[in-house]
PDB file of C-alpha atoms in Angstrom:
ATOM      1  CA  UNK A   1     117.305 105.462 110.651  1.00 81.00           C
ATOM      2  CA  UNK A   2     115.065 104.288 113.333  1.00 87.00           C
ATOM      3  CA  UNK A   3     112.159 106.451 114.749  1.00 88.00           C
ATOM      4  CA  UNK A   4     114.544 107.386 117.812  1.00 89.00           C
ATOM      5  CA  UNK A   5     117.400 108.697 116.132  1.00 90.00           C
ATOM      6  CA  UNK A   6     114.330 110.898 113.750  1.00 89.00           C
ATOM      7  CA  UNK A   7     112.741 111.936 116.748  1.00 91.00           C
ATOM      8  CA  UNK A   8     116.425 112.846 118.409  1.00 92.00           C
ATOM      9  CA  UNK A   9     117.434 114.385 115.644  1.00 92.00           C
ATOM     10  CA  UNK A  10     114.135 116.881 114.825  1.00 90.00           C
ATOM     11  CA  UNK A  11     114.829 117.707 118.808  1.00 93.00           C
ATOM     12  CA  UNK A  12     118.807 118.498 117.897  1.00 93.00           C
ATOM     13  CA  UNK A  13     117.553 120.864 114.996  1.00 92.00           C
ATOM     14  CA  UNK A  14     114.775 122.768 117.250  1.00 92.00           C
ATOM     15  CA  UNK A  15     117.696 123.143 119.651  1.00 94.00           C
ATOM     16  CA  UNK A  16     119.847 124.510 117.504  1.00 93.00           C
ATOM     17  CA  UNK A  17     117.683 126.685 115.910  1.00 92.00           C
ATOM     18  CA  UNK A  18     116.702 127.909 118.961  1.00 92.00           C
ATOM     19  CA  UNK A  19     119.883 128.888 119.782  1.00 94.00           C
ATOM     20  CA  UNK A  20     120.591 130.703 116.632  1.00 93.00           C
ATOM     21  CA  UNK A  21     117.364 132.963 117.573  1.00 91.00           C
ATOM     22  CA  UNK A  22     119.370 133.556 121.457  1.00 93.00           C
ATOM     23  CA  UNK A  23     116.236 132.283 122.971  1.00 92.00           C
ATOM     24  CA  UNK A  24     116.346 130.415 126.155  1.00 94.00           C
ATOM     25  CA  UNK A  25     115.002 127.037 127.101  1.00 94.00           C
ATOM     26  CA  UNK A  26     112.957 128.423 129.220  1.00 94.00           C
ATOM     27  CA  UNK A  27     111.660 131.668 127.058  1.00 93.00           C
ATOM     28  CA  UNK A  28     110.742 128.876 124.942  1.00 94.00           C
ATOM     29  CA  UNK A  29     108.970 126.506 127.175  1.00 94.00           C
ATOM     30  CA  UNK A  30     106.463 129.897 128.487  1.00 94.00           C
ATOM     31  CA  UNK A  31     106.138 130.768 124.561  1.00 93.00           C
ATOM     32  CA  UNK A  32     104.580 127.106 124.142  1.00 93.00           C
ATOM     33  CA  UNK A  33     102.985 127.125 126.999  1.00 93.00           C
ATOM     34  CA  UNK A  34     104.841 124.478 128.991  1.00 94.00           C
ATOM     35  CA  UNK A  35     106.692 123.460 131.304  1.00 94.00           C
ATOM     36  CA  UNK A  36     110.920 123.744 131.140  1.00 94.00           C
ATOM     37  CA  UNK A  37     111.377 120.024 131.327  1.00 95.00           C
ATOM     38  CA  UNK A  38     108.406 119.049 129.187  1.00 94.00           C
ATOM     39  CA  UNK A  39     110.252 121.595 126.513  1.00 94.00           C
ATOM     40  CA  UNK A  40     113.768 119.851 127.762  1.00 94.00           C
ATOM     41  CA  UNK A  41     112.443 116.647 126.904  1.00 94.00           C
ATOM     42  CA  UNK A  42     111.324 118.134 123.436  1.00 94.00           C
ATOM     43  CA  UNK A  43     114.771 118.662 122.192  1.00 94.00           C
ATOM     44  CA  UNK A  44     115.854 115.041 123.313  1.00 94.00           C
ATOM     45  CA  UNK A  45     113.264 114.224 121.158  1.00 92.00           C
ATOM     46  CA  UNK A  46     111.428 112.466 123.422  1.00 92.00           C
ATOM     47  CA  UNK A  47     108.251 115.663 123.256  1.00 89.00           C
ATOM     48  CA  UNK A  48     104.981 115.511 121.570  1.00 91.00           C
ATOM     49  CA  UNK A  49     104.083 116.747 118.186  1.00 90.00           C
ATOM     50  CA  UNK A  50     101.905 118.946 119.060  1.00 92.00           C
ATOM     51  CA  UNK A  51     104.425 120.704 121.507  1.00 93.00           C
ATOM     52  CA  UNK A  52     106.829 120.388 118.630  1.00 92.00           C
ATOM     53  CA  UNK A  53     104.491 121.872 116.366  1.00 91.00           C
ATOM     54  CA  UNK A  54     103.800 124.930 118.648  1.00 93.00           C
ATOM     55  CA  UNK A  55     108.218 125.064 119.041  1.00 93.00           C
ATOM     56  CA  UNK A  56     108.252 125.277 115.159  1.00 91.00           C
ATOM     57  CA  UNK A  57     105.960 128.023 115.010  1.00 91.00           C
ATOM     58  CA  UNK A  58     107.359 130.243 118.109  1.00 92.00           C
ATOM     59  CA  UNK A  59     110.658 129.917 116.135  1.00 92.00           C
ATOM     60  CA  UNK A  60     108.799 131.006 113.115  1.00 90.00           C
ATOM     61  CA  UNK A  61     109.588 127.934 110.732  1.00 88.00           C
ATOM     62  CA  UNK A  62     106.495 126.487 110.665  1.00 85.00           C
ATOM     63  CA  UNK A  63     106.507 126.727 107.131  1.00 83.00           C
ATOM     64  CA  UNK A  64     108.913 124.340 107.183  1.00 82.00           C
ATOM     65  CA  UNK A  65     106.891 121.290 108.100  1.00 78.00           C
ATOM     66  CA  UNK A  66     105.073 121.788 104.332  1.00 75.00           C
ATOM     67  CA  UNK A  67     108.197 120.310 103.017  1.00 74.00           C
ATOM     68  CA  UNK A  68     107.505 117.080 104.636  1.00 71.00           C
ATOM     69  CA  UNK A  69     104.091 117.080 103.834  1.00 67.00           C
ATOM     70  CA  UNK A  70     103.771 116.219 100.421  1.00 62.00           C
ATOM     71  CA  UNK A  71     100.176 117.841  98.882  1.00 61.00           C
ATOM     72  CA  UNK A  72     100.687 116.087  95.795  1.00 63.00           C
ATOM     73  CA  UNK A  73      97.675 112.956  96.606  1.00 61.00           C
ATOM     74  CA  UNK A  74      94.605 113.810  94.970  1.00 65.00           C
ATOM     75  CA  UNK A  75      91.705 111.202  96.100  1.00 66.00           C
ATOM     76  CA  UNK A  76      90.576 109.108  93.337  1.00 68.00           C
ATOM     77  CA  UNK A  77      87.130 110.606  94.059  1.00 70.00           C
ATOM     78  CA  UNK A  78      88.435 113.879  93.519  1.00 71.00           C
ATOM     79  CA  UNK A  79      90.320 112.630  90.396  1.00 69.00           C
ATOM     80  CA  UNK A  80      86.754 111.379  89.246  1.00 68.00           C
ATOM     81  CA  UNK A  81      85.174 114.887  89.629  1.00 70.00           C
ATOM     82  CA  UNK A  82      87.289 116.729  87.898  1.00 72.00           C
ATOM     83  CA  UNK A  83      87.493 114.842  84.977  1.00 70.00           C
ATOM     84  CA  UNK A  84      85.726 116.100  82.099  1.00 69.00           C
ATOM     85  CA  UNK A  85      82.209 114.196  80.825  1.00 68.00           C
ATOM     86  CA  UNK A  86      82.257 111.822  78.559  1.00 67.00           C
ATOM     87  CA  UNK A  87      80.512 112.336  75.314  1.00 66.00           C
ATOM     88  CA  UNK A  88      77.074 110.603  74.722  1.00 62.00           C
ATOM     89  CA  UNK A  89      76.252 109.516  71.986  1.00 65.00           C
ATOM     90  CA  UNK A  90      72.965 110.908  70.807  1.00 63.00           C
ATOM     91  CA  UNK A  91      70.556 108.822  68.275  1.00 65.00           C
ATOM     92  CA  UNK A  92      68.583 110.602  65.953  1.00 65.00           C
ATOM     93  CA  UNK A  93      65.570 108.677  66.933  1.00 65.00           C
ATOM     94  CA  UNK A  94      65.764 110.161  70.849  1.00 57.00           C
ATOM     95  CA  UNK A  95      65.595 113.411  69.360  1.00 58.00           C
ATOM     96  CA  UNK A  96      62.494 112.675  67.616  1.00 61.00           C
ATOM     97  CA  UNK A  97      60.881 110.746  70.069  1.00 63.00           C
ATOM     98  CA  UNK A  98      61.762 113.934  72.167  1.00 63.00           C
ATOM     99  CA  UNK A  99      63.598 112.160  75.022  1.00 62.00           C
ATOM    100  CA  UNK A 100      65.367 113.699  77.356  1.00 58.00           C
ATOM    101  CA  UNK A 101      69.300 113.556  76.443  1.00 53.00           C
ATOM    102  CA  UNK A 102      71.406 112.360  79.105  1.00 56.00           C
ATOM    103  CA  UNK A 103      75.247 113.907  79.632  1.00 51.00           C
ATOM    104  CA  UNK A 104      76.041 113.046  83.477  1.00 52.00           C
ATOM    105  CA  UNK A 105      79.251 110.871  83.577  1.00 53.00           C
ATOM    106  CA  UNK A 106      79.353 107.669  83.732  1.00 55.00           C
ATOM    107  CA  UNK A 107      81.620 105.326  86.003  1.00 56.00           C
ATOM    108  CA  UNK A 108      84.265 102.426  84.463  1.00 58.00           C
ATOM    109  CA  UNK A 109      82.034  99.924  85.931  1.00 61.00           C
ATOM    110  CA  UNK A 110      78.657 101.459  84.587  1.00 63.00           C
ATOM    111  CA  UNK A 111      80.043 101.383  81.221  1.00 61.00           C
ATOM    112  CA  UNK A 112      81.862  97.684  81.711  1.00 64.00           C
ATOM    113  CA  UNK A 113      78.127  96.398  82.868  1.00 66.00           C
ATOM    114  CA  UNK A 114      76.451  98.048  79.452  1.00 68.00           C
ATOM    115  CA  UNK A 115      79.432  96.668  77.123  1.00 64.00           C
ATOM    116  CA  UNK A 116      78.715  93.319  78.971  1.00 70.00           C
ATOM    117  CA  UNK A 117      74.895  93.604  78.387  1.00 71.00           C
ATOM    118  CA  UNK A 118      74.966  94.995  74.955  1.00 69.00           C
ATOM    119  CA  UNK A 119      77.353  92.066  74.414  1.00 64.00           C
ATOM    120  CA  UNK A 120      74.984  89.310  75.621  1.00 69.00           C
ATOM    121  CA  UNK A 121      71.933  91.051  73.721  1.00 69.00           C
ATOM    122  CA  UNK A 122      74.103  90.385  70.515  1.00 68.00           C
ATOM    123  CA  UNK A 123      74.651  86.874  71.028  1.00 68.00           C
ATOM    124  CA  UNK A 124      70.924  85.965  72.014  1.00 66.00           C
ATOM    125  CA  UNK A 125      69.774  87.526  68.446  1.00 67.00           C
ATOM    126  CA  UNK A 126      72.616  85.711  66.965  1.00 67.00           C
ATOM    127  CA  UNK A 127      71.176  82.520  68.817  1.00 66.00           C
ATOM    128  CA  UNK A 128      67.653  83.444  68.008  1.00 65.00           C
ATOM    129  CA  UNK A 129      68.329  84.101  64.294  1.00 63.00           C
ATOM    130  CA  UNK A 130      70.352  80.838  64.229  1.00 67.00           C
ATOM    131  CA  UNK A 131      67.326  79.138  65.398  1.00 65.00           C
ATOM    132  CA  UNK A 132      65.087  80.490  63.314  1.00 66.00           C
ATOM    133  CA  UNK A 133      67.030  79.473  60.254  1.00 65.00           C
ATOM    134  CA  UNK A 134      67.454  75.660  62.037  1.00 65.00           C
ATOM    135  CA  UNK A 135      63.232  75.943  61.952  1.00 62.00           C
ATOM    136  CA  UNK A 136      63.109  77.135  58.566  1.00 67.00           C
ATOM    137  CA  UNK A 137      65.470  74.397  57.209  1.00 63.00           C
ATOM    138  CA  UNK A 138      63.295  72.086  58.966  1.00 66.00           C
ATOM    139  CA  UNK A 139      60.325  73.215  57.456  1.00 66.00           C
ATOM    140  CA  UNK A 140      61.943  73.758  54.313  1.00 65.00           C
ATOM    141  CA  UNK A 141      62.928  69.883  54.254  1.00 58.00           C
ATOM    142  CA  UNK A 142      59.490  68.743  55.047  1.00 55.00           C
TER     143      UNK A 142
END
């Protein structure tokens, strides 16, 4: 359906629910606060929203626009709020050293970028025990 036949079409319903109330174009054009061929044009479809909008609610079915307004989104910022915090892990030895223990949540990258780090901090002791052992055979062979 192309966004003429819509627009026709939302002016065909106002039209005819305007009718069904007895109201006259012109009742309903004053009730807006417009003119009778601005309001004319309205149920051609050819009006603006907001005049359409103000139609909706003289005729008392502005509750009717929720239906095409879906309130289902929720931001992923939002989404991020109101998800719970993630457990920390608390050493024994912060607790005795008396630091502060942190709880705030963390973000998927935060978390990606310590994995990655605590990753790389692995493999240089693995390298750095590796060559210590090279040095030792070394100076064990000597």
């Amino acid at each position: 359906m192309s966004d003429k036949a819509i627009m026709a079409e939302l002016g065909r319903r106002l039209k005819s629910k305007r009718l069904d109330r007895e109201l006259k174009q012109s009742d309903m054009a004053d009730d807006i606060g417009c003119s009778l061929p601005t309001y004319g044009k309205l149920e051609k479809g050819q009006g603006s929203l907001g005049n359409f909008i103000a139609a909706m609610r003289v005729l008392g079915k502005l509750d009717e626009l929720n239906l095409i307004m879906d309130d289902s989104f929720i931001s992923p910022i939002k989404q991020f709020q109101a998800a719970p915090k993630r457990k920390v892990r608390i050493r024994e030895s912060s607790l005795e050293q008396g630091r502060p223990v942190k709880t705030e949540k963390k973000s998927a990258s935060a978390i990606q970028g310590r994995v990655i780090k605590a990753h790389m901090r692995s493999e240089l002791k693995g390298a750095a025990l590796s060559a210590r052992a090279s040095v030792e055979k070394i100076g064990r062979k000597k």
